[in-house]
XYZ file of C-alpha atoms in Angstrom:
486
model
C 15.420 9.509 33.980
C 16.698 9.249 30.853
C 16.622 13.034 29.602
C 17.466 12.599 26.439
C 14.868 9.990 25.505
C 11.960 11.968 27.185
C 13.212 15.013 24.763
C 13.219 12.827 21.603
C 9.541 11.543 22.760
C 8.042 14.708 23.755
C 9.736 16.667 20.593
C 6.662 18.198 18.599
C 6.541 16.574 15.083
C 6.080 19.925 13.932
C 9.500 20.391 13.935
C 10.423 17.734 11.684
C 8.098 19.051 9.197
C 9.442 22.517 9.189
C 12.726 21.274 7.749
C 13.195 22.526 4.217
C 12.341 19.780 1.740
C 15.139 17.906 0.117
C 14.590 18.132 -4.148
C 13.316 14.944 -5.514
C 15.640 13.363 -8.029
C 14.058 10.434 -10.060
C 15.997 9.083 -12.943
C 15.635 7.017 -15.716
C 16.355 3.421 -15.353
C 15.774 -0.148 -16.428
C 13.109 -0.589 -19.227
C 11.484 -4.045 -19.579
C 10.288 -4.995 -22.699
C 7.290 -7.294 -22.323
C 6.258 -10.008 -24.881
C 3.580 -8.255 -27.622
C 0.265 -7.777 -26.182
C 1.248 -8.188 -22.524
C -0.551 -4.997 -21.486
C 0.577 -4.899 -17.871
C -2.036 -4.380 -15.111
C -0.084 -4.750 -11.833
C 2.944 -4.435 -10.548
C 4.579 -6.410 -7.533
C 8.216 -5.892 -6.330
C 10.294 -8.089 -3.858
C 13.132 -10.027 -3.745
C 11.644 -13.426 -5.161
C 15.278 -15.356 -5.516
C 16.510 -14.506 -2.178
C 19.979 -12.822 -3.366
C 18.678 -9.504 -1.310
C 17.840 -7.625 -4.429
C 14.333 -6.794 -5.578
C 13.102 -8.448 -8.587
C 9.258 -7.335 -10.396
C 6.645 -9.454 -11.070
C 3.881 -8.229 -13.942
C 0.587 -9.187 -13.816
C 0.159 -9.459 -18.437
C -3.634 -8.866 -19.092
C -2.976 -9.151 -22.404
C -1.698 -12.439 -22.283
C -3.617 -13.643 -18.728
C -0.731 -14.299 -17.013
C 1.915 -13.328 -14.523
C 5.904 -12.951 -15.518
C 8.596 -12.545 -13.275
C 11.695 -11.007 -14.270
C 14.509 -10.975 -11.977
C 16.901 -8.341 -11.289
C 20.896 -8.361 -12.381
C 23.942 -6.651 -11.912
C 23.662 -2.486 -12.473
C 19.962 -2.653 -11.617
C 19.027 -4.804 -14.986
C 16.188 -6.936 -15.700
C 17.034 -9.399 -18.422
C 14.684 -10.644 -20.656
C 12.983 -13.039 -21.310
C 11.215 -13.753 -17.934
C 12.260 -16.336 -15.345
C 8.982 -17.292 -15.430
C 5.350 -17.040 -16.995
C 2.404 -18.089 -14.731
C -1.141 -18.442 -16.312
C -3.307 -16.016 -14.022
C -6.907 -16.395 -15.465
C -8.943 -14.212 -17.569
C -7.351 -10.762 -18.250
C -5.955 -10.500 -14.323
C -5.927 -7.263 -12.771
C -4.819 -8.086 -9.400
C -1.374 -9.111 -7.951
C 0.489 -8.934 -4.940
C 3.785 -10.476 -2.937
C 3.150 -11.967 0.370
C 4.379 -15.002 1.867
C 1.705 -17.371 1.398
C 2.026 -18.513 5.621
C 3.020 -17.028 9.293
C 5.214 -14.499 8.411
C 7.760 -15.504 11.033
C 8.090 -18.912 9.641
C 8.152 -18.459 5.767
C 10.116 -15.574 4.739
C 10.035 -16.270 1.164
C 7.811 -14.371 -0.921
C 4.902 -15.329 -3.017
C 2.333 -14.159 -5.359
C -0.980 -13.887 -5.517
C -3.245 -12.854 -8.705
C -6.694 -12.256 -9.241
C -9.075 -12.110 -12.512
C -12.353 -10.669 -12.736
C -13.745 -12.227 -15.780
C -12.346 -15.868 -14.645
C -13.935 -15.145 -11.032
C -10.674 -16.885 -9.536
C -7.353 -16.298 -7.560
C -4.037 -17.849 -8.333
C -1.514 -18.584 -5.785
C 2.140 -18.936 -6.859
C 4.164 -20.664 -4.091
C 7.668 -19.089 -3.962
C 10.020 -22.370 -4.878
C 12.692 -20.821 -2.466
C 15.622 -22.467 -4.044
C 17.502 -19.197 -5.245
C 15.822 -19.439 -8.947
C 13.123 -17.018 -8.428
C 10.857 -19.790 -9.638
C 7.026 -20.325 -8.251
C 4.669 -23.358 -8.723
C 1.212 -22.435 -9.065
C -1.678 -24.516 -6.251
C -4.224 -25.988 -7.620
C -7.520 -26.249 -5.491
C -9.756 -28.239 -8.195
C -12.139 -26.676 -10.459
C -13.711 -24.383 -7.989
C -11.302 -24.273 -5.096
C -10.084 -20.741 -6.416
C -13.065 -18.995 -6.209
C -13.078 -15.239 -5.644
C -15.970 -13.699 -4.740
C -19.983 -13.754 -4.196
C -20.439 -14.165 -7.482
C -19.286 -14.142 -10.894
C -18.607 -11.548 -14.018
C -16.119 -8.962 -12.048
C -14.080 -7.076 -14.574
C -11.270 -5.316 -13.164
C -10.574 -6.153 -9.633
C -8.156 -4.463 -7.262
C -6.184 -6.717 -4.792
C -4.623 -5.525 -2.080
C -2.914 -7.742 1.133
C -2.953 -6.597 4.497
C -3.018 -8.468 7.951
C -6.785 -7.832 8.787
C -7.210 -9.794 11.970
C -3.129 -9.524 13.491
C -2.709 -13.132 13.114
C 0.431 -12.785 11.127
C -1.351 -14.382 7.971
C -2.038 -11.955 4.753
C -5.538 -11.445 4.530
C -6.522 -10.126 0.969
C -9.038 -7.284 0.123
C -10.502 -7.061 -3.742
C -13.063 -4.842 -5.424
C -16.023 -6.707 -6.962
C -17.485 -4.411 -10.033
C -19.762 -7.157 -11.091
C -22.640 -5.604 -13.233
C -25.640 -6.567 -10.478
C -24.835 -4.329 -7.799
C -26.360 -5.391 -5.043
C -22.805 -7.533 -4.430
C -20.591 -4.865 -6.337
C -18.210 -3.669 -3.650
C -15.164 -4.279 -1.559
C -14.195 -7.675 0.171
C -11.570 -9.382 2.459
C -10.821 -12.914 2.581
C -8.628 -14.709 4.793
C -5.500 -17.238 3.787
C -6.708 -20.227 6.066
C -3.304 -21.953 4.570
C -0.652 -22.159 2.451
C -2.466 -23.161 -0.558
C -5.819 -21.559 -0.018
C -8.490 -18.599 1.164
C -11.383 -19.057 3.322
C -13.170 -21.869 2.011
C -16.255 -19.994 3.370
C -16.198 -17.588 0.768
C -15.428 -13.228 2.227
C -15.684 -12.682 6.017
C -17.008 -9.418 5.452
C -18.173 -6.777 2.690
C -18.625 -2.978 2.101
C -21.414 -2.445 -0.613
C -21.534 0.941 -1.496
C -24.510 0.459 -3.769
C -22.233 1.272 -7.422
C -19.708 -0.559 -9.523
C -16.624 0.656 -7.672
C -13.270 1.196 -9.398
C -10.649 1.386 -6.716
C -10.223 0.611 -2.994
C -8.068 1.549 -0.078
C -7.710 0.894 3.661
C -6.603 2.991 6.205
C -7.609 3.281 9.923
C -9.398 6.611 9.550
C -10.493 6.869 13.275
C -7.241 5.881 14.536
C -9.315 2.676 16.702
C -6.725 -0.201 15.604
C -8.954 -1.395 13.013
C -8.769 -0.928 9.072
C -11.784 1.063 7.248
C -12.212 1.135 3.488
C -12.492 4.010 0.797
C -14.040 3.354 -2.853
C -14.606 5.282 -5.645
C -18.045 5.393 -7.633
C -16.762 7.038 -10.934
C -20.582 7.134 -12.706
C -21.635 9.105 -9.479
C -18.298 11.404 -9.011
C -18.073 10.462 -5.497
C -16.225 8.036 -2.879
C -17.276 6.295 0.360
C -15.909 5.670 3.448
C -16.633 2.618 5.422
C -15.353 2.869 9.168
C -15.128 -0.561 10.179
C -17.045 -1.950 13.853
C -14.628 -3.255 16.201
C -14.361 -7.205 16.329
C -11.938 -9.844 17.411
C -11.888 -11.741 14.283
C -10.746 -8.509 12.617
C -12.437 -5.342 10.826
C -16.381 -6.092 9.915
C -17.305 -3.001 7.452
C -20.601 -5.440 6.799
C -21.912 -3.886 9.923
C -20.469 -0.405 9.942
C -20.004 2.118 12.615
C -20.372 4.883 9.903
C -20.830 5.368 6.128
C -19.744 8.616 4.739
C -20.997 8.846 1.014
C -19.211 12.223 -0.381
C -18.958 14.132 -3.958
C -15.423 13.869 -5.000
C -15.636 17.337 -5.916
C -14.021 16.041 -9.680
C -15.480 14.185 -12.600
C -15.208 10.610 -12.866
C -12.717 9.769 -9.987
C -11.053 6.310 -10.631
C -8.570 5.542 -8.087
C -8.308 6.868 -4.404
C -5.105 6.612 -2.281
C -4.430 6.966 1.295
C -1.671 8.673 3.260
C -1.002 11.362 6.334
C -0.494 14.611 4.382
C 0.297 17.281 6.988
C 1.636 15.178 9.362
C -1.071 14.942 12.343
C -0.860 11.587 12.171
C -4.507 10.892 10.300
C -4.464 8.954 6.961
C -6.287 11.576 4.272
C -7.476 10.508 1.050
C -6.383 11.543 -2.511
C -9.043 10.890 -5.420
C -7.530 10.712 -8.925
C -10.115 11.934 -11.668
C -10.392 10.884 -15.138
C -12.658 13.469 -16.546
C -11.335 16.285 -14.958
C -7.698 15.396 -15.341
C -6.755 16.466 -11.556
C -6.284 15.255 -8.427
C -8.863 16.117 -5.269
C -7.184 15.845 -1.583
C -9.350 15.287 1.544
C -7.814 16.139 4.603
C -8.931 13.894 7.940
C -10.152 15.491 11.362
C -10.342 13.653 14.444
C -14.443 13.630 14.198
C -13.852 11.111 11.224
C -14.840 13.870 8.542
C -13.202 14.913 5.697
C -12.978 18.602 4.936
C -13.188 20.452 1.847
C -10.514 19.477 -0.682
C -7.420 20.917 -2.596
C -7.477 20.280 -6.553
C -4.340 19.573 -8.236
C -4.431 20.015 -12.301
C -2.611 17.136 -14.160
C -1.786 17.399 -18.113
C -3.839 14.261 -18.939
C -6.363 11.435 -16.995
C -4.656 9.822 -14.024
C -4.558 6.094 -14.036
C -2.858 5.777 -10.728
C -2.238 8.024 -7.886
C 0.044 7.534 -4.303
C 1.179 8.672 -1.500
C 4.745 8.097 0.306
C 7.725 10.051 1.108
C 10.514 10.163 -1.642
C 12.970 12.078 -0.175
C 12.971 11.269 3.591
C 11.813 14.501 5.091
C 8.825 13.208 6.527
C 6.729 14.782 4.442
C 4.325 12.843 1.901
C 4.345 13.447 -1.561
C 2.008 12.799 -4.346
C 3.161 10.368 -7.251
C 0.785 10.126 -10.167
C 0.866 8.436 -13.746
C -1.375 10.384 -16.588
C -2.266 8.655 -20.055
C -0.295 10.993 -21.960
C 2.280 9.149 -20.907
C 3.609 10.919 -18.095
C 4.955 10.583 -14.245
C 4.345 13.607 -12.493
C 5.527 14.045 -8.965
C 4.370 16.289 -6.245
C 6.708 17.591 -3.952
C 5.724 18.218 -0.336
C 6.702 21.603 0.758
C 5.220 21.368 3.973
C 2.452 24.222 3.752
C -1.282 24.357 4.106
C -3.784 24.365 1.977
C -3.448 23.819 -2.061
C 0.088 25.005 -2.032
C 1.216 22.050 0.226
C 1.957 20.658 -4.028
C 3.051 22.903 -6.339
C 4.194 22.413 -10.139
C 5.040 18.910 -10.078
C 8.081 17.431 -11.527
C 7.111 15.715 -14.977
C 9.045 12.485 -16.475
C 8.375 10.560 -19.895
C 6.796 7.349 -18.451
C 6.132 5.746 -21.595
C 2.733 5.397 -23.764
C -0.326 4.487 -21.832
C 1.026 3.854 -17.931
C -1.398 2.175 -15.963
C 0.398 0.855 -12.968
C 2.297 2.210 -10.533
C 4.482 0.509 -7.558
C 7.216 3.145 -5.269
C 9.851 0.787 -3.401
C 13.348 0.501 -3.011
C 14.943 -1.678 -5.975
C 18.438 -0.763 -5.900
C 18.828 -1.066 -2.318
C 19.871 2.638 -1.289
C 16.884 2.865 0.714
C 14.984 4.987 -1.018
C 11.626 4.229 -2.539
C 11.959 4.156 -6.442
C 9.108 4.257 -8.823
C 8.161 1.422 -11.168
C 5.834 2.240 -13.867
C 3.997 -0.313 -16.037
C 2.574 0.706 -19.343
C -0.320 -0.920 -20.838
C 0.253 0.819 -24.518
C 4.161 -0.176 -25.053
C 4.219 -3.125 -23.024
C 6.897 -1.738 -20.867
C 7.980 -1.686 -17.284
C 10.277 1.188 -16.432
C 12.206 1.603 -13.517
C 12.937 5.224 -12.115
C 16.139 5.331 -9.897
C 15.365 7.803 -6.583
C 18.732 9.592 -6.219
C 16.625 12.429 -3.801
C 19.441 13.423 -1.240
C 18.441 12.516 2.412
C 17.945 14.103 5.908
C 19.142 13.069 9.530
C 15.363 13.265 10.675
C 15.211 9.672 9.064
C 18.220 7.336 8.159
C 17.417 6.437 4.390
C 17.540 2.314 5.549
C 14.213 2.910 6.987
C 12.249 4.318 4.059
C 9.086 3.399 3.366
C 8.531 2.032 7.343
C 4.915 2.855 8.838
C 3.875 2.585 12.239
C 0.145 3.317 12.781
C -2.577 3.349 14.301
C -1.055 6.496 16.213
C -2.467 7.338 18.641
C -3.155 3.275 19.118
C -5.393 1.926 21.486
C -4.964 -2.104 21.087
C -1.963 -2.718 19.192
C 0.171 -1.132 16.728
C 0.650 -2.348 13.129
C 4.519 -1.988 11.289
C 4.744 -2.198 7.775
C 7.963 -3.187 6.988
C 10.084 -2.611 3.591
C 10.750 -6.235 2.107
C 14.141 -4.848 1.406
C 14.979 -4.030 4.844
C 17.337 -6.762 5.737
C 18.115 -8.909 8.220
C 16.340 -9.604 11.578
C 14.459 -6.881 13.129
C 13.800 -6.149 16.518
C 10.891 -4.197 17.610
C 11.375 -2.697 21.147
C 9.102 -0.243 23.008
C 10.007 2.232 25.772
C 8.234 4.038 27.861
C 8.819 8.217 28.855
C 11.474 6.986 31.403
C 13.213 4.453 29.280
C 12.153 1.316 30.537
C 11.359 -1.679 28.249
C 8.009 -2.289 28.114
C 7.673 -4.842 24.903
C 10.384 -6.482 22.480
C 9.855 -8.545 20.332
C 11.304 -10.015 16.732
C 9.238 -8.695 13.647
C 9.339 -9.189 10.236
C 8.321 -7.839 6.692
C 5.716 -7.073 5.564
C 3.566 -6.691 8.104
C 3.829 -6.943 12.260
C 1.793 -6.154 15.371
C 2.606 -4.962 18.447
C 0.263 -5.453 21.397
C -0.454 -2.264 23.335
C -3.430 -3.174 25.253
C -1.930 -3.672 28.238
C 0.471 -0.409 28.607
C -0.822 2.405 30.274
C -1.932 5.806 28.788
C 0.857 7.779 27.696
C 4.014 8.300 25.308
C 6.580 5.729 23.915
C 9.288 5.224 22.261
C 9.260 2.513 19.080
C 12.599 1.285 18.465
C 13.392 -1.142 15.276
C 16.393 -2.159 15.337
C 18.624 -4.120 12.539
C 22.534 -4.500 12.358
C 22.880 -1.981 10.006
C 21.336 0.403 12.065
C 18.585 1.878 14.733
C 15.228 4.084 14.090
C 13.359 5.329 16.744
C 9.734 7.025 16.443
C 7.287 8.743 19.447
C 3.857 6.424 19.930
C 1.097 7.392 21.885
C -1.222 5.104 23.447
C -4.791 6.047 24.512
């Protein structure tokens, strides 16, 4: 028996969580001055010109466009934009994904969403090193988004929901007619259009949602959805019904409509904050100026929250590990111009997050991304400010711990425990081919395949229940994570 591997597999997760936190250190970096009136509403960060450096795309709501800014030497982003593309009226959603099967199309394309135009815009990467794109036209009504017209500020998320290797798209539909309001998802049918039959499934909570997040809350291998209701001071968790064609939210197995314990929740984020391998929920409250954190239980319930006060009204919140200590930190931007970073202490209860690090973020910051910008394998912070029409980069200079090498920052493996399949979320900054190897407790290889960013899946349906080691390997190093198959 391979004893070192077995020790690795059986080592308790609490051992990693017991380490002292490495202080988070963010330093102000580049500032991109956008055209007057741009009013950024969303950001997408990826390597658009195939030079190994992260570039920044900006959803410019005030100019009805998407602007693309390429990174130059010294982590700078020279003006003007290398390309500006129409994206419908007042677009508010933007994601960077391959418009095709990830194994056959490594280049990163862009998808934008406009509520007032009820449309999406596909921008295909020219893949010639210029970082430029070609808009896809599907006719007058070919780029229709949603069931009905008149949405205001849709959010847009990308995720391989049906595990076919192609991106799917989740979006909020905040139309005045509440009957059709909710979260929807559509398939990417080919490189030029979404499903011609409309949304595959939906979760309609009976109110106008301000935000949506997706996660597998009950660890059944199918993604669930959570939405926020500012007017009702509540949120709704919809557990998906298992389906061969992906998660079904219209025929849900369980719907929980819960008070948010704050006033006007405007944004929701998910992440495992206490190391129990279950995604928890963070809600940003506009009127009560606080974050409430709900912990997930294995009974698919969410226990009484802890509250964290802020200096102003929050616009967005994200949950990610910034200092590579295997603890999920909390990052918030607030309307009074601050980036507020809460470091996870590893303690239980309200003391999990103490006094935040405060960094000046510009006028009215509204968009937030956590991604490795400078290639040092640490998650940096990118903020879009609607008040002064800027995008600001904060470089992560935090130390790292040996428990998780810095080059693997941003890698996520879920669900864990797994039943049918494992999903691997890989940062686009992870260079070179990646090989995923799954070993059993005796060290024997039971599965091995090449995987690619941003999403990949491994089938575990035929494996015996037990503990396994998932090894991800590139030319630059190896990461191993404990995985449970039930």
